[in-house]
Tab-separated table of C-alpha atoms in Angstrom:
chain	number	residue	atom	x	y	z
A	1	UNK	CA	-28.353	9.855	-28.340
A	2	UNK	CA	-26.513	7.456	-26.484
A	3	UNK	CA	-28.808	4.858	-24.757
A	4	UNK	CA	-26.784	2.498	-22.469
A	5	UNK	CA	-28.704	-0.968	-22.114
A	6	UNK	CA	-27.821	-2.959	-18.651
A	7	UNK	CA	-28.494	-6.668	-18.756
A	8	UNK	CA	-27.150	-9.673	-16.907
A	9	UNK	CA	-24.371	-10.001	-19.401
A	10	UNK	CA	-23.368	-6.329	-19.128
A	11	UNK	CA	-23.660	-3.032	-20.235
A	12	UNK	CA	-24.086	-1.973	-24.061
A	13	UNK	CA	-24.816	1.111	-26.193
A	14	UNK	CA	-27.719	1.426	-28.969
A	15	UNK	CA	-28.349	4.533	-30.457
A	16	UNK	CA	-31.975	6.127	-31.067
A	17	UNK	CA	-33.035	9.693	-32.677
A	18	UNK	CA	-33.728	10.944	-29.738
A	19	UNK	CA	-36.094	11.206	-26.537
A	20	UNK	CA	-39.002	11.604	-28.222
A	21	UNK	CA	-39.404	8.016	-29.389
A	22	UNK	CA	-42.311	5.748	-27.939
A	23	UNK	CA	-41.163	2.477	-25.473
A	24	UNK	CA	-42.673	0.767	-27.901
A	25	UNK	CA	-40.288	1.904	-30.555
A	26	UNK	CA	-37.107	1.294	-28.242
A	27	UNK	CA	-38.030	-1.959	-28.103
A	28	UNK	CA	-37.709	-2.732	-31.725
A	29	UNK	CA	-34.227	-0.765	-31.674
A	30	UNK	CA	-33.277	-3.584	-28.992
A	31	UNK	CA	-34.404	-6.384	-31.177
A	32	UNK	CA	-32.819	-5.326	-34.274
A	33	UNK	CA	-29.266	-3.934	-32.196
A	34	UNK	CA	-29.253	-6.605	-29.534
A	35	UNK	CA	-30.984	-9.569	-30.873
A	36	UNK	CA	-33.746	-9.399	-28.139
A	37	UNK	CA	-36.938	-10.520	-29.523
A	38	UNK	CA	-39.249	-7.832	-28.545
A	39	UNK	CA	-41.558	-10.533	-26.863
A	40	UNK	CA	-38.724	-11.171	-24.170
A	41	UNK	CA	-38.201	-7.795	-23.249
A	42	UNK	CA	-38.814	-6.197	-20.029
A	43	UNK	CA	-37.621	-2.615	-19.634
A	44	UNK	CA	-36.907	-0.670	-16.011
A	45	UNK	CA	-35.232	1.997	-15.100
A	46	UNK	CA	-34.582	0.079	-11.790
A	47	UNK	CA	-31.324	-2.230	-11.316
A	48	UNK	CA	-33.682	-4.486	-9.361
A	49	UNK	CA	-35.473	-5.794	-12.462
A	50	UNK	CA	-32.052	-7.668	-13.228
A	51	UNK	CA	-32.100	-9.861	-10.134
A	52	UNK	CA	-35.882	-9.765	-9.306
A	53	UNK	CA	-37.560	-13.307	-8.833
A	54	UNK	CA	-40.516	-11.334	-10.469
A	55	UNK	CA	-39.210	-9.152	-13.092
A	56	UNK	CA	-42.567	-8.889	-14.689
A	57	UNK	CA	-44.227	-6.693	-11.662
A	58	UNK	CA	-41.743	-3.761	-12.611
A	59	UNK	CA	-44.572	-1.713	-14.421
A	60	UNK	CA	-42.569	1.778	-14.994
A	61	UNK	CA	-41.946	1.414	-18.809
A	62	UNK	CA	-44.626	-1.516	-19.525
A	63	UNK	CA	-46.483	1.205	-21.682
A	64	UNK	CA	-45.430	1.069	-24.768
A	65	UNK	CA	-46.889	4.279	-26.170
A	66	UNK	CA	-45.164	6.553	-23.327
A	67	UNK	CA	-42.401	8.317	-24.607
A	68	UNK	CA	-39.008	7.180	-23.141
A	69	UNK	CA	-38.322	11.102	-21.964
A	70	UNK	CA	-41.432	10.369	-19.707
A	71	UNK	CA	-39.648	7.499	-18.160
A	72	UNK	CA	-36.387	8.977	-17.426
A	73	UNK	CA	-34.397	7.787	-20.273
A	74	UNK	CA	-33.914	11.680	-21.378
A	75	UNK	CA	-30.245	12.767	-21.531
A	76	UNK	CA	-27.542	11.086	-23.630
A	77	UNK	CA	-26.008	8.452	-21.402
A	78	UNK	CA	-28.896	7.295	-20.053
A	79	UNK	CA	-29.386	3.449	-18.422
A	80	UNK	CA	-32.113	1.256	-18.757
A	81	UNK	CA	-32.145	-1.961	-17.904
A	82	UNK	CA	-33.063	-4.977	-19.567
A	83	UNK	CA	-34.355	-8.395	-18.810
A	84	UNK	CA	-35.250	-11.501	-20.892
A	85	UNK	CA	-35.120	-15.078	-20.931
A	86	UNK	CA	-33.795	-15.937	-24.105
A	87	UNK	CA	-30.361	-17.009	-24.761
A	88	UNK	CA	-28.104	-14.664	-27.245
A	89	UNK	CA	-24.788	-13.455	-27.621
A	90	UNK	CA	-23.678	-10.011	-26.411
A	91	UNK	CA	-22.525	-7.757	-28.661
A	92	UNK	CA	-18.719	-6.896	-28.449
A	93	UNK	CA	-19.366	-3.432	-26.494
A	94	UNK	CA	-20.507	-5.827	-23.313
A	95	UNK	CA	-18.324	-4.334	-20.848
A	96	UNK	CA	-15.160	-6.930	-20.080
A	97	UNK	CA	-14.358	-8.109	-16.396
A	98	UNK	CA	-11.274	-6.618	-15.099
A	99	UNK	CA	-9.190	-9.030	-12.980
A	100	UNK	CA	-6.877	-7.447	-10.803
A	101	UNK	CA	-3.880	-9.718	-11.094
A	102	UNK	CA	-4.308	-10.181	-15.042
A	103	UNK	CA	-6.135	-6.879	-16.001
A	104	UNK	CA	-9.096	-7.173	-18.301
A	105	UNK	CA	-10.568	-10.781	-19.051
A	106	UNK	CA	-12.904	-11.684	-21.944
A	107	UNK	CA	-15.372	-12.947	-19.813
A	108	UNK	CA	-19.036	-11.459	-20.150
A	109	UNK	CA	-19.859	-9.406	-16.685
A	110	UNK	CA	-22.620	-11.009	-14.387
A	111	UNK	CA	-24.874	-8.615	-12.179
A	112	UNK	CA	-22.772	-9.397	-9.597
A	113	UNK	CA	-19.690	-8.535	-11.508
A	114	UNK	CA	-21.245	-5.268	-12.072
A	115	UNK	CA	-22.306	-3.927	-8.943
A	116	UNK	CA	-18.634	-4.940	-7.523
A	117	UNK	CA	-16.822	-3.308	-10.711
A	118	UNK	CA	-18.511	-0.062	-10.179
A	119	UNK	CA	-19.424	2.361	-6.940
A	120	UNK	CA	-22.734	3.451	-6.116
A	121	UNK	CA	-22.783	7.066	-4.850
A	122	UNK	CA	-25.468	7.596	-2.720
A	123	UNK	CA	-26.045	10.852	0.256
A	124	UNK	CA	-24.720	9.391	3.422
A	125	UNK	CA	-26.183	11.180	6.477
A	126	UNK	CA	-23.977	9.628	9.310
A	127	UNK	CA	-20.358	10.433	9.852
A	128	UNK	CA	-18.560	8.121	11.085
A	129	UNK	CA	-17.261	11.561	13.260
A	130	UNK	CA	-20.017	12.315	15.336
A	131	UNK	CA	-19.035	15.857	16.200
A	132	UNK	CA	-16.088	17.989	16.635
A	133	UNK	CA	-15.651	20.292	18.933
A	134	UNK	CA	-13.013	23.197	18.684
A	135	UNK	CA	-10.941	24.645	21.255
A	136	UNK	CA	-12.650	28.638	20.637
A	137	UNK	CA	-9.850	30.385	20.643
A	138	UNK	CA	-7.827	28.090	17.941
A	139	UNK	CA	-10.383	28.219	16.110
A	140	UNK	CA	-10.597	32.236	16.230
A	141	UNK	CA	-7.233	32.154	15.558
A	142	UNK	CA	-6.965	30.694	12.488
A	143	UNK	CA	-10.471	32.323	11.090
A	144	UNK	CA	-9.395	35.544	12.237
A	145	UNK	CA	-5.946	35.523	10.324
A	146	UNK	CA	-8.022	34.174	6.835
A	147	UNK	CA	-10.630	36.843	7.262
A	148	UNK	CA	-8.447	40.129	8.729
A	149	UNK	CA	-4.969	39.195	7.680
A	150	UNK	CA	-4.912	37.612	4.083
A	151	UNK	CA	-8.635	38.693	3.683
A	152	UNK	CA	-9.636	35.566	2.318
A	153	UNK	CA	-6.987	36.480	-0.966
A	154	UNK	CA	-4.929	33.475	0.085
A	155	UNK	CA	-6.120	29.946	0.852
A	156	UNK	CA	-4.785	28.722	4.438
A	157	UNK	CA	-4.638	24.914	5.654
A	158	UNK	CA	-3.938	23.924	9.088
A	159	UNK	CA	-3.674	20.507	10.782
A	160	UNK	CA	-5.950	19.947	13.773
A	161	UNK	CA	-4.863	18.224	16.962
A	162	UNK	CA	-7.057	17.041	19.632
A	163	UNK	CA	-8.155	13.979	20.549
A	164	UNK	CA	-11.452	11.128	20.260
A	165	UNK	CA	-13.292	9.554	22.507
A	166	UNK	CA	-15.170	5.631	21.985
A	167	UNK	CA	-18.213	7.434	21.101
A	168	UNK	CA	-16.597	8.696	17.686
A	169	UNK	CA	-16.771	12.746	19.045
A	170	UNK	CA	-13.496	14.643	18.298
A	171	UNK	CA	-11.956	17.476	20.432
A	172	UNK	CA	-9.731	19.626	18.742
A	173	UNK	CA	-7.526	21.525	21.191
A	174	UNK	CA	-4.582	23.001	18.555
A	175	UNK	CA	-4.465	23.975	15.079
A	176	UNK	CA	-0.970	23.616	13.564
A	177	UNK	CA	0.004	25.643	10.010
A	178	UNK	CA	2.917	23.785	8.262
A	179	UNK	CA	5.079	25.425	5.826
A	180	UNK	CA	2.704	26.582	2.559
A	181	UNK	CA	2.329	28.872	0.010
A	182	UNK	CA	-1.375	29.876	-0.914
A	183	UNK	CA	-2.608	31.416	-3.684
A	184	UNK	CA	-5.991	32.738	-4.243
A	185	UNK	CA	-7.309	29.533	-5.589
A	186	UNK	CA	-5.128	26.745	-3.918
A	187	UNK	CA	-3.039	26.216	-1.580
A	188	UNK	CA	0.346	24.111	-1.902
A	189	UNK	CA	1.445	22.627	1.690
A	190	UNK	CA	4.797	20.893	2.462
A	191	UNK	CA	4.146	17.784	3.754
A	192	UNK	CA	6.228	14.903	6.135
A	193	UNK	CA	8.714	17.886	7.176
A	194	UNK	CA	10.859	17.900	9.699
A	195	UNK	CA	8.508	20.410	11.030
A	196	UNK	CA	6.002	18.335	10.928
A	197	UNK	CA	7.615	15.216	12.862
A	198	UNK	CA	8.185	17.488	15.388
A	199	UNK	CA	4.988	18.935	15.751
A	200	UNK	CA	3.016	15.008	15.958
A	201	UNK	CA	6.010	14.324	18.591
A	202	UNK	CA	4.885	17.550	20.517
A	203	UNK	CA	1.733	17.180	20.497
A	204	UNK	CA	1.442	13.445	21.702
A	205	UNK	CA	3.626	14.416	24.907
A	206	UNK	CA	0.662	16.899	25.256
A	207	UNK	CA	-1.547	13.575	24.942
A	208	UNK	CA	-2.621	14.638	21.522
A	209	UNK	CA	-3.058	13.188	18.053
A	210	UNK	CA	-3.644	14.330	14.570
A	211	UNK	CA	-7.533	14.182	14.084
A	212	UNK	CA	-8.061	16.079	11.097
A	213	UNK	CA	-7.558	19.578	9.004
A	214	UNK	CA	-8.643	22.871	8.264
A	215	UNK	CA	-8.863	24.838	5.156
A	216	UNK	CA	-10.062	27.997	3.610
A	217	UNK	CA	-11.662	28.877	0.717
A	218	UNK	CA	-11.180	31.433	-1.939
A	219	UNK	CA	-13.823	34.723	-1.336
A	220	UNK	CA	-15.302	34.015	-4.591
A	221	UNK	CA	-19.413	34.038	-5.611
A	222	UNK	CA	-19.407	30.103	-5.389
A	223	UNK	CA	-22.546	28.386	-5.691
A	224	UNK	CA	-21.356	24.773	-4.021
A	225	UNK	CA	-19.110	23.921	-0.794
A	226	UNK	CA	-15.889	22.449	-2.020
A	227	UNK	CA	-14.397	22.687	-5.536
A	228	UNK	CA	-12.956	19.173	-7.246
A	229	UNK	CA	-9.535	20.082	-6.543
A	230	UNK	CA	-10.524	20.250	-2.959
A	231	UNK	CA	-12.282	17.329	-2.212
A	232	UNK	CA	-9.571	15.222	-4.441
A	233	UNK	CA	-7.097	16.675	-1.554
A	234	UNK	CA	-9.158	15.575	0.956
A	235	UNK	CA	-10.751	12.538	-0.303
A	236	UNK	CA	-6.210	11.794	-0.050
A	237	UNK	CA	-5.710	13.045	3.626
A	238	UNK	CA	-8.941	11.100	4.908
A	239	UNK	CA	-7.897	7.942	3.585
A	240	UNK	CA	-4.097	8.781	4.569
A	241	UNK	CA	-5.283	9.179	8.247
A	242	UNK	CA	-8.645	6.673	8.149
A	243	UNK	CA	-12.420	7.439	8.676
A	244	UNK	CA	-12.456	9.142	11.538
A	245	UNK	CA	-10.157	12.372	9.667
A	246	UNK	CA	-12.428	15.812	10.385
A	247	UNK	CA	-11.868	18.369	8.262
A	248	UNK	CA	-13.288	21.463	8.633
A	249	UNK	CA	-13.544	24.233	5.869
A	250	UNK	CA	-13.674	28.119	6.631
A	251	UNK	CA	-16.049	30.250	3.796
A	252	UNK	CA	-17.135	33.619	2.977
A	253	UNK	CA	-20.542	34.629	1.953
A	254	UNK	CA	-22.575	37.243	1.168
A	255	UNK	CA	-25.454	37.908	3.268
A	256	UNK	CA	-28.976	39.505	1.936
A	257	UNK	CA	-27.793	42.997	2.404
A	258	UNK	CA	-24.136	42.501	0.135
A	259	UNK	CA	-22.339	41.896	3.440
A	260	UNK	CA	-19.501	39.113	3.681
A	261	UNK	CA	-19.791	36.991	6.219
A	262	UNK	CA	-17.837	33.984	7.568
A	263	UNK	CA	-18.954	30.502	7.861
A	264	UNK	CA	-17.106	27.554	9.982
A	265	UNK	CA	-18.137	24.288	8.703
A	266	UNK	CA	-16.969	20.823	9.296
A	267	UNK	CA	-17.226	17.419	7.397
A	268	UNK	CA	-16.433	14.123	6.208
A	269	UNK	CA	-16.149	12.280	2.821
A	270	UNK	CA	-18.903	9.365	2.389
A	271	UNK	CA	-17.803	5.638	2.176
A	272	UNK	CA	-18.580	6.355	-1.595
A	273	UNK	CA	-16.421	8.730	-2.038
A	274	UNK	CA	-13.146	6.758	-0.492
A	275	UNK	CA	-14.089	3.666	-2.570
A	276	UNK	CA	-13.476	6.539	-5.348
A	277	UNK	CA	-10.169	7.543	-3.522
A	278	UNK	CA	-8.926	3.632	-2.947
A	279	UNK	CA	-9.560	3.392	-6.953
A	280	UNK	CA	-7.664	6.381	-7.621
A	281	UNK	CA	-10.686	7.749	-9.920
A	282	UNK	CA	-10.113	11.244	-8.663
A	283	UNK	CA	-8.721	13.475	-11.073
A	284	UNK	CA	-8.648	16.438	-9.464
A	285	UNK	CA	-9.949	18.358	-12.413
A	286	UNK	CA	-13.824	20.092	-12.484
A	287	UNK	CA	-16.568	18.847	-14.659
A	288	UNK	CA	-17.882	21.002	-17.484
A	289	UNK	CA	-21.400	21.824	-18.719
A	290	UNK	CA	-22.846	21.641	-22.099
A	291	UNK	CA	-21.087	24.606	-23.440
A	292	UNK	CA	-17.891	23.180	-22.309
A	293	UNK	CA	-17.940	25.931	-19.540
A	294	UNK	CA	-16.013	24.555	-15.885
A	295	UNK	CA	-18.520	23.394	-13.416
A	296	UNK	CA	-16.095	23.947	-10.368
A	297	UNK	CA	-18.270	22.073	-7.494
A	298	UNK	CA	-18.594	18.993	-9.622
A	299	UNK	CA	-15.372	16.342	-9.840
A	300	UNK	CA	-14.515	14.530	-13.064
A	301	UNK	CA	-13.455	11.039	-12.109
A	302	UNK	CA	-11.444	8.862	-14.455
A	303	UNK	CA	-14.136	5.946	-14.832
A	304	UNK	CA	-17.998	5.703	-14.501
A	305	UNK	CA	-20.011	5.384	-10.980
A	306	UNK	CA	-23.792	4.877	-10.365
A	307	UNK	CA	-25.630	8.125	-8.641
A	308	UNK	CA	-28.451	7.887	-7.043
A	309	UNK	CA	-30.093	10.763	-6.185
A	310	UNK	CA	-33.864	10.336	-4.761
A	311	UNK	CA	-35.089	8.335	-7.208
A	312	UNK	CA	-32.851	9.370	-10.458
A	313	UNK	CA	-30.092	6.407	-11.176
A	314	UNK	CA	-27.151	7.479	-13.788
A	315	UNK	CA	-24.167	6.307	-14.826
A	316	UNK	CA	-21.855	9.181	-14.970
A	317	UNK	CA	-18.203	10.512	-14.660
A	318	UNK	CA	-18.484	14.126	-13.393
A	319	UNK	CA	-20.299	13.686	-9.572
A	320	UNK	CA	-21.077	17.205	-7.850
A	321	UNK	CA	-19.341	17.302	-4.604
A	322	UNK	CA	-22.102	17.714	-2.453
A	323	UNK	CA	-22.869	14.003	-3.006
A	324	UNK	CA	-19.750	13.209	-1.169
A	325	UNK	CA	-20.064	15.506	1.693
A	326	UNK	CA	-21.246	14.343	5.480
A	327	UNK	CA	-21.963	17.664	7.670
A	328	UNK	CA	-20.332	16.911	10.636
A	329	UNK	CA	-21.796	18.701	13.931
A	330	UNK	CA	-19.606	21.348	15.464
A	331	UNK	CA	-18.941	22.108	19.180
A	332	UNK	CA	-17.217	24.931	20.945
A	333	UNK	CA	-14.942	24.376	24.439
A	334	UNK	CA	-12.359	26.061	26.045
A	335	UNK	CA	-8.972	23.970	26.296
A	336	UNK	CA	-6.201	23.643	28.460
A	337	UNK	CA	-3.853	24.131	25.740
A	338	UNK	CA	-3.439	28.047	24.740
A	339	UNK	CA	-3.040	29.944	21.815
A	340	UNK	CA	-1.640	33.521	22.247
A	341	UNK	CA	1.868	32.821	20.955
A	342	UNK	CA	2.528	33.680	17.412
A	343	UNK	CA	1.419	31.025	14.955
A	344	UNK	CA	4.229	29.073	12.908
A	345	UNK	CA	5.123	29.771	8.991
A	346	UNK	CA	2.594	33.473	8.745
A	347	UNK	CA	3.332	36.231	7.137
A	348	UNK	CA	2.520	38.175	9.974
A	349	UNK	CA	3.181	38.339	12.650
A	350	UNK	CA	6.438	36.433	12.716
A	351	UNK	CA	7.618	34.084	15.827
A	352	UNK	CA	10.666	35.990	17.733
A	353	UNK	CA	12.643	35.791	20.946
A	354	UNK	CA	11.026	38.888	22.435
A	355	UNK	CA	7.552	36.552	21.857
A	356	UNK	CA	9.431	34.414	24.026
A	357	UNK	CA	10.608	36.819	26.364
A	358	UNK	CA	6.956	37.805	26.584
A	359	UNK	CA	5.320	34.800	27.343
A	360	UNK	CA	8.146	33.615	30.163
A	361	UNK	CA	7.157	36.976	31.656
A	362	UNK	CA	3.944	36.553	32.774
A	363	UNK	CA	2.775	36.123	36.482
A	364	UNK	CA	1.827	32.216	36.275
A	365	UNK	CA	3.535	29.134	37.222
A	366	UNK	CA	6.676	28.123	34.920
A	367	UNK	CA	4.803	25.212	33.371
A	368	UNK	CA	1.754	27.308	32.419
A	369	UNK	CA	3.403	29.815	31.158
A	370	UNK	CA	4.552	27.147	28.735
A	371	UNK	CA	1.264	25.695	27.847
A	372	UNK	CA	1.037	26.805	24.362
A	373	UNK	CA	1.100	24.345	21.620
A	374	UNK	CA	3.070	27.104	19.631
A	375	UNK	CA	5.553	28.874	21.638
A	376	UNK	CA	7.085	24.802	22.347
A	377	UNK	CA	7.252	24.284	18.700
A	378	UNK	CA	8.886	27.440	18.683
A	379	UNK	CA	11.318	26.246	20.876
A	380	UNK	CA	11.679	22.843	18.940
A	381	UNK	CA	13.753	25.219	16.651
A	382	UNK	CA	16.743	25.102	19.401
A	383	UNK	CA	16.155	22.447	21.730
A	384	UNK	CA	15.886	18.416	20.746
A	385	UNK	CA	12.855	17.352	20.114
A	386	UNK	CA	13.306	14.259	22.768
A	387	UNK	CA	14.174	16.525	25.725
A	388	UNK	CA	11.101	18.836	24.377
A	389	UNK	CA	8.948	16.136	24.811
A	390	UNK	CA	9.826	15.961	28.395
A	391	UNK	CA	9.152	19.678	29.371
A	392	UNK	CA	5.737	18.972	27.110
A	393	UNK	CA	4.928	15.889	29.508
A	394	UNK	CA	5.487	17.824	32.745
A	395	UNK	CA	3.083	20.814	31.075
A	396	UNK	CA	0.495	18.626	30.313
A	397	UNK	CA	0.858	16.542	33.603
A	398	UNK	CA	1.050	19.783	35.330
A	399	UNK	CA	3.972	19.070	36.784
A	400	UNK	CA	7.213	20.654	37.868
A	401	UNK	CA	9.783	21.482	34.711
A	402	UNK	CA	12.990	19.907	35.405
A	403	UNK	CA	15.016	23.313	36.572
A	404	UNK	CA	18.128	22.308	33.956
A	405	UNK	CA	15.335	22.884	31.138
A	406	UNK	CA	13.949	26.238	33.178
A	407	UNK	CA	17.627	27.818	32.948
A	408	UNK	CA	17.902	26.740	28.895
A	409	UNK	CA	14.780	28.259	28.326
A	410	UNK	CA	15.492	31.407	30.195
A	411	UNK	CA	18.697	31.543	28.421
A	412	UNK	CA	17.216	31.377	24.723
A	413	UNK	CA	14.645	33.872	26.094
A	414	UNK	CA	17.458	36.416	27.145
A	415	UNK	CA	16.723	36.273	30.999
A	416	UNK	CA	19.505	34.602	32.258
């Protein structure tokens, strides 16, 4: 069994027979392997012993007769912290310091170096996005398509457009579904396309920005919220669009009566998760259990992190994804933008000129007939985006759409 020994000089590894040995036996092994006299050793499962001015007050491993398993040293790779006052030469397994400019150096790590080099994963309670309110119709149009048309047999993705206020509250008024190829397990989304640029420009003219994304999950009996692959994608997007970026998750589950229900939740990834992303440690691969079976709700990392979950602290390179998630409260509202026009890039129904004709025949002021994000994006296929931005701005501010543009749109619909 491997035990990791963290000292002021770095992290070293020793081998012990099992977790059934006593603390006294562990000290004997440390004296032999690390050349630290038993009388100089203060052991603890707490990292704080290494920085404390009174390390002798740490008594959790003071009983030499106690088995190390009872102290929490019970798994392969478990960490024990060793404080000592004597001089010694660290073993060759001491971790080297990474310098951004020069790569690995040979100097010894201080405790500050160690803390800076590793990422500490703890549960984060407060999101940067205080709440997210969805236009009820926009959310229902996405959710219904995933549930009734796709039957949760194909993963679906969308971009959230809306606004944020100074209090950290987010409002979603439109959901744009970009070109994508979904399978039962995942979805490949084309990003930064010409249509994406048009959607951003159109949203801007309507007073909106991109505030997040929405994704459906496969119809499986999962006991986790997001898979390793899904967490990796969200981490990349949140890093790209900023700490307020929010992710909505539409999933399905079986209730106690064996009926499938739909769940609509919102999350952000924690600050610690974003540190993992910044360092490029997410692999998108899931962890495995002792039998080699995949744990889809666990993310495999390229480097070890320190995970603190309650009283437990461990060095691991696979983290339960729930440790990364921060729940965002969901609200709903009725926005000014309609969602009645068929949505872009769907298998069914496909947008047609007849849909435009039906929308323009409604008994409403002309600008209100156009107040639909998906309708305006359909027009972007036929009208220059700069001209369409003028139309969208007029629609947004409740102004009359210039006559020349109304004539152009009517012609496209076959009404002129």
